[in-house]
Coordinates of N, CA, C and O in Angstrom, one line a residue:
M1 N -66.0 -20.2 -21.3 CA -66.3 -21.6 -21.5 C -66.2 -22.3 -20.2 O -65.3 -22.1 -19.4
D2 N -67.2 -23.2 -20.0 CA -67.2 -23.9 -18.7 C -66.6 -25.3 -18.8 O -67.1 -26.2 -19.3
F3 N -65.3 -25.3 -18.3 CA -64.6 -26.6 -18.4 C -64.9 -27.5 -17.2 O -64.4 -28.6 -17.2
D4 N -65.7 -27.0 -16.3 CA -66.1 -27.9 -15.2 C -67.3 -28.7 -15.5 O -67.7 -29.6 -14.8
R5 N -68.0 -28.4 -16.6 CA -69.3 -29.1 -16.9 C -69.0 -30.5 -17.4 O -68.3 -30.7 -18.4
V6 N -69.5 -31.5 -16.7 CA -69.4 -32.9 -17.1 C -70.8 -33.5 -17.0 O -71.7 -33.0 -16.3
E7 N -70.9 -34.6 -17.7 CA -72.2 -35.4 -17.7 C -71.9 -36.7 -17.0 O -71.0 -37.4 -17.4
A8 N -72.8 -37.1 -16.1 CA -72.7 -38.4 -15.5 C -73.2 -39.4 -16.5 O -74.2 -39.3 -17.2
V9 N -72.4 -40.5 -16.7 CA -72.7 -41.5 -17.7 C -72.7 -42.9 -17.1 O -72.0 -43.1 -16.0
K10 N -73.4 -43.8 -17.7 CA -73.4 -45.2 -17.2 C -72.9 -46.1 -18.4 O -73.5 -45.9 -19.5
I11 N -72.0 -46.9 -18.2 CA -71.6 -47.9 -19.2 C -72.1 -49.2 -18.7 O -71.7 -49.7 -17.7
E12 N -73.0 -49.7 -19.5 CA -73.8 -50.9 -19.1 C -73.5 -52.1 -20.1 O -73.4 -51.9 -21.3
S13 N -73.4 -53.3 -19.5 CA -73.2 -54.5 -20.2 C -73.8 -55.6 -19.4 O -73.3 -55.9 -18.3
H14 N -74.8 -56.2 -19.9 CA -75.5 -57.3 -19.2 C -76.0 -56.8 -17.8 O -76.7 -55.8 -17.7
D15 N -75.5 -57.4 -16.7 CA -75.9 -56.9 -15.4 C -74.8 -56.0 -14.7 O -74.9 -55.7 -13.5
L16 N -73.9 -55.5 -15.5 CA -72.8 -54.7 -15.0 C -73.1 -53.2 -15.4 O -73.5 -52.9 -16.5
V17 N -72.9 -52.3 -14.4 CA -73.0 -50.9 -14.7 C -71.8 -50.2 -14.1 O -71.5 -50.3 -12.9
L18 N -71.0 -49.5 -14.9 CA -69.9 -48.7 -14.5 C -70.3 -47.3 -14.6 O -70.9 -46.9 -15.6
H19 N -69.8 -46.5 -13.7 CA -70.2 -45.0 -13.6 C -69.0 -44.2 -14.0 O -67.9 -44.5 -13.6
G20 N -69.3 -43.1 -14.7 CA -68.2 -42.2 -15.1 C -68.7 -40.8 -15.2 O -69.9 -40.5 -15.2
F21 N -67.8 -39.9 -15.5 CA -68.1 -38.5 -15.8 C -67.5 -38.1 -17.1 O -66.2 -38.3 -17.3
L22 N -68.3 -37.7 -18.1 CA -67.8 -37.4 -19.4 C -67.8 -35.8 -19.6 O -68.9 -35.2 -19.3
G23 N -66.7 -35.3 -20.0 CA -66.6 -33.9 -20.2 C -66.1 -33.7 -21.6 O -65.1 -34.2 -22.0
C24 N -66.9 -32.9 -22.5 CA -66.5 -32.8 -23.9 C -66.6 -31.3 -24.3 O -67.6 -30.8 -24.5
P25 N -65.4 -30.7 -24.3 CA -65.4 -29.3 -24.7 C -65.7 -29.1 -26.2 O -65.5 -30.1 -27.0
P26 N -66.2 -28.0 -26.6 CA -66.5 -27.8 -28.1 C -65.2 -28.0 -28.9 O -64.2 -27.5 -28.5
G27 N -65.3 -28.7 -30.0 CA -64.2 -28.9 -30.9 C -63.1 -29.8 -30.3 O -61.9 -29.7 -30.7
A28 N -63.5 -30.7 -29.4 CA -62.5 -31.6 -28.8 C -61.7 -32.3 -29.9 O -62.2 -32.8 -30.9
K29 N -60.4 -32.4 -29.6 CA -59.5 -33.0 -30.6 C -59.2 -34.5 -30.3 O -58.7 -35.2 -31.1
G30 N -59.7 -35.0 -29.2 CA -59.5 -36.4 -28.8 C -60.2 -36.6 -27.4 O -60.8 -35.7 -26.9
L31 N -59.9 -37.8 -26.9 CA -60.5 -38.1 -25.6 C -59.5 -38.9 -24.8 O -58.8 -39.8 -25.3
V32 N -59.4 -38.5 -23.5 CA -58.5 -39.2 -22.5 C -59.5 -39.9 -21.6 O -60.4 -39.3 -21.0
L33 N -59.2 -41.2 -21.5 CA -60.0 -42.1 -20.6 C -59.3 -42.3 -19.3 O -58.2 -42.9 -19.3
F34 N -59.8 -41.8 -18.2 CA -59.2 -42.1 -16.9 C -59.9 -43.3 -16.3 O -61.1 -43.2 -15.9
A35 N -59.2 -44.4 -16.2 CA -59.8 -45.6 -15.7 C -59.1 -46.0 -14.4 O -57.9 -46.1 -14.4
D36 N -59.8 -46.2 -13.3 CA -59.2 -46.4 -12.0 C -59.9 -47.7 -11.4 O -61.1 -47.8 -11.3
G37 N -59.0 -48.6 -10.9 CA -59.5 -49.8 -10.3 C -59.1 -49.8 -8.8 O -59.3 -50.9 -8.2
S38 N -58.5 -48.7 -8.3 CA -58.0 -48.8 -7.0 C -58.6 -47.9 -6.0 O -58.1 -47.7 -4.9
G39 N -59.7 -47.2 -6.3 CA -60.4 -46.4 -5.3 C -60.4 -44.9 -5.5 O -61.3 -44.3 -5.0
S40 N -59.4 -44.3 -6.3 CA -59.5 -42.9 -6.4 C -60.5 -42.5 -7.4 O -61.3 -41.5 -7.2
G41 N -60.6 -43.1 -8.6 CA -61.6 -43.0 -9.6 C -62.2 -41.6 -9.9 O -61.5 -40.6 -9.8
R42 N -63.4 -41.6 -10.4 CA -64.0 -40.4 -10.9 C -64.3 -39.4 -9.8 O -64.4 -38.2 -10.2
M43 N -64.4 -39.7 -8.6 CA -64.7 -38.8 -7.5 C -63.4 -38.1 -7.0 O -63.5 -37.1 -6.2
S44 N -62.2 -38.5 -7.4 CA -61.0 -38.0 -6.9 C -60.8 -36.5 -7.3 O -60.8 -36.2 -8.5
P45 N -60.7 -35.6 -6.4 CA -60.4 -34.2 -6.7 C -59.2 -34.0 -7.6 O -59.2 -33.2 -8.5
R46 N -58.2 -34.8 -7.4 CA -56.9 -34.7 -8.2 C -57.2 -35.1 -9.6 O -56.9 -34.4 -10.6
N47 N -57.9 -36.3 -9.8 CA -58.3 -36.7 -11.2 C -59.2 -35.7 -11.9 O -59.1 -35.4 -13.1
Q48 N -60.1 -35.1 -11.1 CA -61.0 -34.1 -11.7 C -60.3 -32.9 -12.1 O -60.6 -32.3 -13.2
E49 N -59.3 -32.5 -11.4 CA -58.5 -31.3 -11.8 C -57.7 -31.6 -13.0 O -57.5 -30.7 -13.9
V50 N -57.1 -32.7 -13.1 CA -56.3 -33.1 -14.3 C -57.2 -33.1 -15.5 O -56.9 -32.6 -16.6
A51 N -58.4 -33.7 -15.3 CA -59.3 -33.8 -16.4 C -59.8 -32.4 -16.9 O -59.8 -32.1 -18.1
R52 N -60.0 -31.5 -15.9 CA -60.4 -30.1 -16.2 C -59.2 -29.4 -17.0 O -59.5 -28.7 -18.0
S53 N -58.0 -29.7 -16.6 CA -56.9 -29.1 -17.4 C -56.8 -29.6 -18.8 O -56.5 -28.9 -19.7
L54 N -57.1 -30.9 -19.0 CA -57.1 -31.5 -20.3 C -58.2 -30.9 -21.2 O -58.0 -30.6 -22.4
R55 N -59.4 -30.7 -20.6 CA -60.5 -30.1 -21.3 C -60.2 -28.6 -21.8 O -60.6 -28.2 -22.8
R56 N -59.4 -27.9 -21.0 CA -58.9 -26.6 -21.4 C -58.0 -26.6 -22.6 O -57.9 -25.7 -23.3
K57 N -57.4 -27.8 -22.8 CA -56.5 -28.0 -24.0 C -57.3 -28.7 -25.1 O -56.7 -29.3 -26.0
S58 N -58.6 -28.7 -25.1 CA -59.5 -29.2 -26.1 C -59.5 -30.7 -26.2 O -59.7 -31.3 -27.3
L59 N -59.3 -31.4 -25.1 CA -59.4 -32.8 -25.0 C -60.6 -33.2 -24.2 O -60.8 -32.7 -23.1
A60 N -61.5 -34.1 -24.7 CA -62.6 -34.6 -23.9 C -62.0 -35.6 -22.9 O -60.9 -36.1 -23.1
T61 N -62.8 -35.7 -21.8 CA -62.3 -36.6 -20.7 C -63.5 -37.5 -20.3 O -64.6 -37.1 -20.2
L62 N -63.1 -38.8 -19.9 CA -64.0 -39.7 -19.3 C -63.4 -40.3 -18.1 O -62.4 -41.0 -18.2
L63 N -63.8 -39.9 -16.9 CA -63.3 -40.4 -15.6 C -64.2 -41.6 -15.3 O -65.5 -41.4 -15.2
L64 N -63.6 -42.7 -15.1 CA -64.4 -44.0 -15.0 C -63.9 -44.8 -13.8 O -62.7 -44.9 -13.6
D65 N -64.8 -45.4 -13.1 CA -64.5 -46.3 -12.0 C -64.6 -47.7 -12.7 O -65.7 -48.1 -13.2
L66 N -63.6 -48.5 -12.6 CA -63.6 -49.8 -13.2 C -64.2 -50.9 -12.3 O -64.6 -52.0 -12.8
L67 N -64.4 -50.5 -11.1 CA -65.1 -51.4 -10.1 C -66.5 -50.8 -9.8 O -66.6 -49.6 -9.7
T68 N -67.5 -51.7 -9.6 CA -68.8 -51.2 -9.1 C -68.6 -50.9 -7.7 O -67.6 -51.3 -7.0
E69 N -69.6 -50.2 -7.1 CA -69.5 -49.8 -5.7 C -69.5 -51.1 -4.8 O -68.7 -51.2 -3.8
E70 N -70.2 -52.1 -5.2 CA -70.2 -53.4 -4.4 C -68.9 -54.0 -4.5 O -68.3 -54.5 -3.5
E71 N -68.3 -54.1 -5.7 CA -66.9 -54.7 -5.9 C -65.9 -53.9 -5.1 O -65.0 -54.5 -4.5
E72 N -66.0 -52.6 -5.1 CA -65.1 -51.7 -4.4 C -65.1 -52.0 -2.9 O -64.1 -52.2 -2.2
N73 N -66.3 -52.2 -2.3 CA -66.5 -52.5 -0.9 C -65.9 -53.9 -0.6 O -65.2 -54.0 0.4
L74 N -66.1 -54.9 -1.4 CA -65.6 -56.2 -1.2 C -64.0 -56.1 -1.3 O -63.3 -56.8 -0.6
D75 N -63.5 -55.4 -2.3 CA -62.1 -55.3 -2.5 C -61.3 -54.6 -1.4 O -60.1 -54.9 -1.2
R76 N -62.0 -53.8 -0.6 CA -61.4 -53.2 0.6 C -60.9 -54.2 1.6 O -59.9 -54.0 2.3
S77 N -61.6 -55.4 1.6 CA -61.2 -56.4 2.6 C -60.1 -57.4 2.0 O -59.4 -58.0 2.8
N78 N -60.1 -57.6 0.7 CA -59.2 -58.6 0.2 C -58.2 -58.1 -0.9 O -57.3 -58.8 -1.3
S79 N -58.4 -56.9 -1.5 CA -57.6 -56.3 -2.5 C -57.3 -57.2 -3.7 O -56.3 -57.1 -4.4
K80 N -58.2 -58.1 -4.0 CA -58.0 -59.0 -5.1 C -58.4 -58.4 -6.5 O -57.7 -58.7 -7.5
L81 N -59.4 -57.6 -6.5 CA -59.8 -57.1 -7.8 C -58.9 -56.0 -8.4 O -58.7 -56.0 -9.6
H82 N -58.5 -55.1 -7.5 CA -57.7 -54.0 -8.1 C -56.2 -54.4 -8.5 O -55.5 -53.6 -9.1
F83 N -55.9 -55.7 -8.2 CA -54.6 -56.2 -8.7 C -54.9 -57.2 -9.8 O -53.9 -57.8 -10.3
N84 N -56.1 -57.5 -10.2 CA -56.4 -58.4 -11.3 C -56.4 -57.7 -12.6 O -57.4 -57.2 -13.1
I85 N -55.3 -57.8 -13.3 CA -55.1 -57.0 -14.5 C -56.0 -57.5 -15.6 O -56.6 -56.7 -16.3
G86 N -56.2 -58.8 -15.7 CA -57.1 -59.3 -16.8 C -58.6 -58.8 -16.6 O -59.2 -58.4 -17.5
F87 N -59.0 -58.9 -15.3 CA -60.4 -58.4 -15.0 C -60.5 -56.9 -15.3 O -61.5 -56.5 -15.9
L88 N -59.5 -56.1 -14.9 CA -59.6 -54.7 -15.2 C -59.5 -54.3 -16.7 O -60.1 -53.4 -17.2
A89 N -58.6 -55.1 -17.4 CA -58.5 -54.9 -18.8 C -59.8 -55.1 -19.6 O -60.1 -54.4 -20.5
K90 N -60.6 -56.1 -19.1 CA -61.9 -56.4 -19.7 C -62.8 -55.2 -19.5 O -63.6 -54.8 -20.4
R91 N -62.8 -54.6 -18.4 CA -63.6 -53.4 -18.1 C -63.1 -52.2 -19.0 O -63.9 -51.5 -19.5
L92 N -61.8 -52.1 -19.1 CA -61.3 -51.0 -20.0 C -61.7 -51.2 -21.4 O -62.0 -50.2 -22.1
L93 N -61.7 -52.4 -21.9 CA -62.2 -52.7 -23.3 C -63.7 -52.4 -23.4 O -64.1 -51.8 -24.4
L94 N -64.5 -52.7 -22.4 CA -65.9 -52.3 -22.4 C -66.0 -50.8 -22.5 O -66.8 -50.3 -23.3
A95 N -65.2 -50.1 -21.7 CA -65.3 -48.6 -21.8 C -64.9 -48.1 -23.1 O -65.5 -47.1 -23.7
T96 N -63.8 -48.6 -23.7 CA -63.3 -48.2 -25.0 C -64.4 -48.5 -26.1 O -64.7 -47.6 -26.9
D97 N -65.1 -49.6 -26.0 CA -66.2 -49.9 -27.0 C -67.3 -48.9 -26.8 O -67.9 -48.4 -27.8
W98 N -67.6 -48.5 -25.5 CA -68.7 -47.6 -25.3 C -68.3 -46.2 -25.9 O -69.1 -45.6 -26.5
V99 N -67.1 -45.8 -25.7 CA -66.6 -44.5 -26.2 C -66.8 -44.5 -27.8 O -67.3 -43.6 -28.4
N100 N -66.3 -45.6 -28.4 CA -66.4 -45.7 -29.9 C -67.9 -45.7 -30.4 O -68.1 -45.2 -31.5
Q101 N -68.8 -46.2 -29.6 CA -70.2 -46.2 -30.0 C -70.9 -44.8 -29.7 O -72.0 -44.6 -30.2
H102 N -70.3 -44.0 -28.8 CA -70.9 -42.7 -28.4 C -70.2 -41.5 -28.8 O -70.2 -40.5 -28.1
E103 N -69.4 -41.6 -29.9 CA -68.7 -40.4 -30.4 C -69.7 -39.3 -30.7 O -70.7 -39.6 -31.3
P104 N -69.3 -38.1 -30.4 CA -70.2 -36.9 -30.7 C -70.3 -36.7 -32.2 O -69.5 -37.0 -33.0

């Protein structure tokens, strides 16, 4: 079984697009959503390895960046967005709604 196989997904709402990697092993018992607003996100080798380990345990995974690339670039200079809990919580709710609408 290939636990490395993931699908690139886009979570879209109005003019916002969040990018993620969805991995769903056969017979998944649930889903773990990795949401990151501080830069390590979906591309982090550490996050990808943890997600792979969870998929081996029959859990689907969604690695998601809560900031767009443009927001991430802006945040590098002022660090306001990745400390804005209300802002990040809204993004997490958007991702949760997307997951609920796209259940296999």
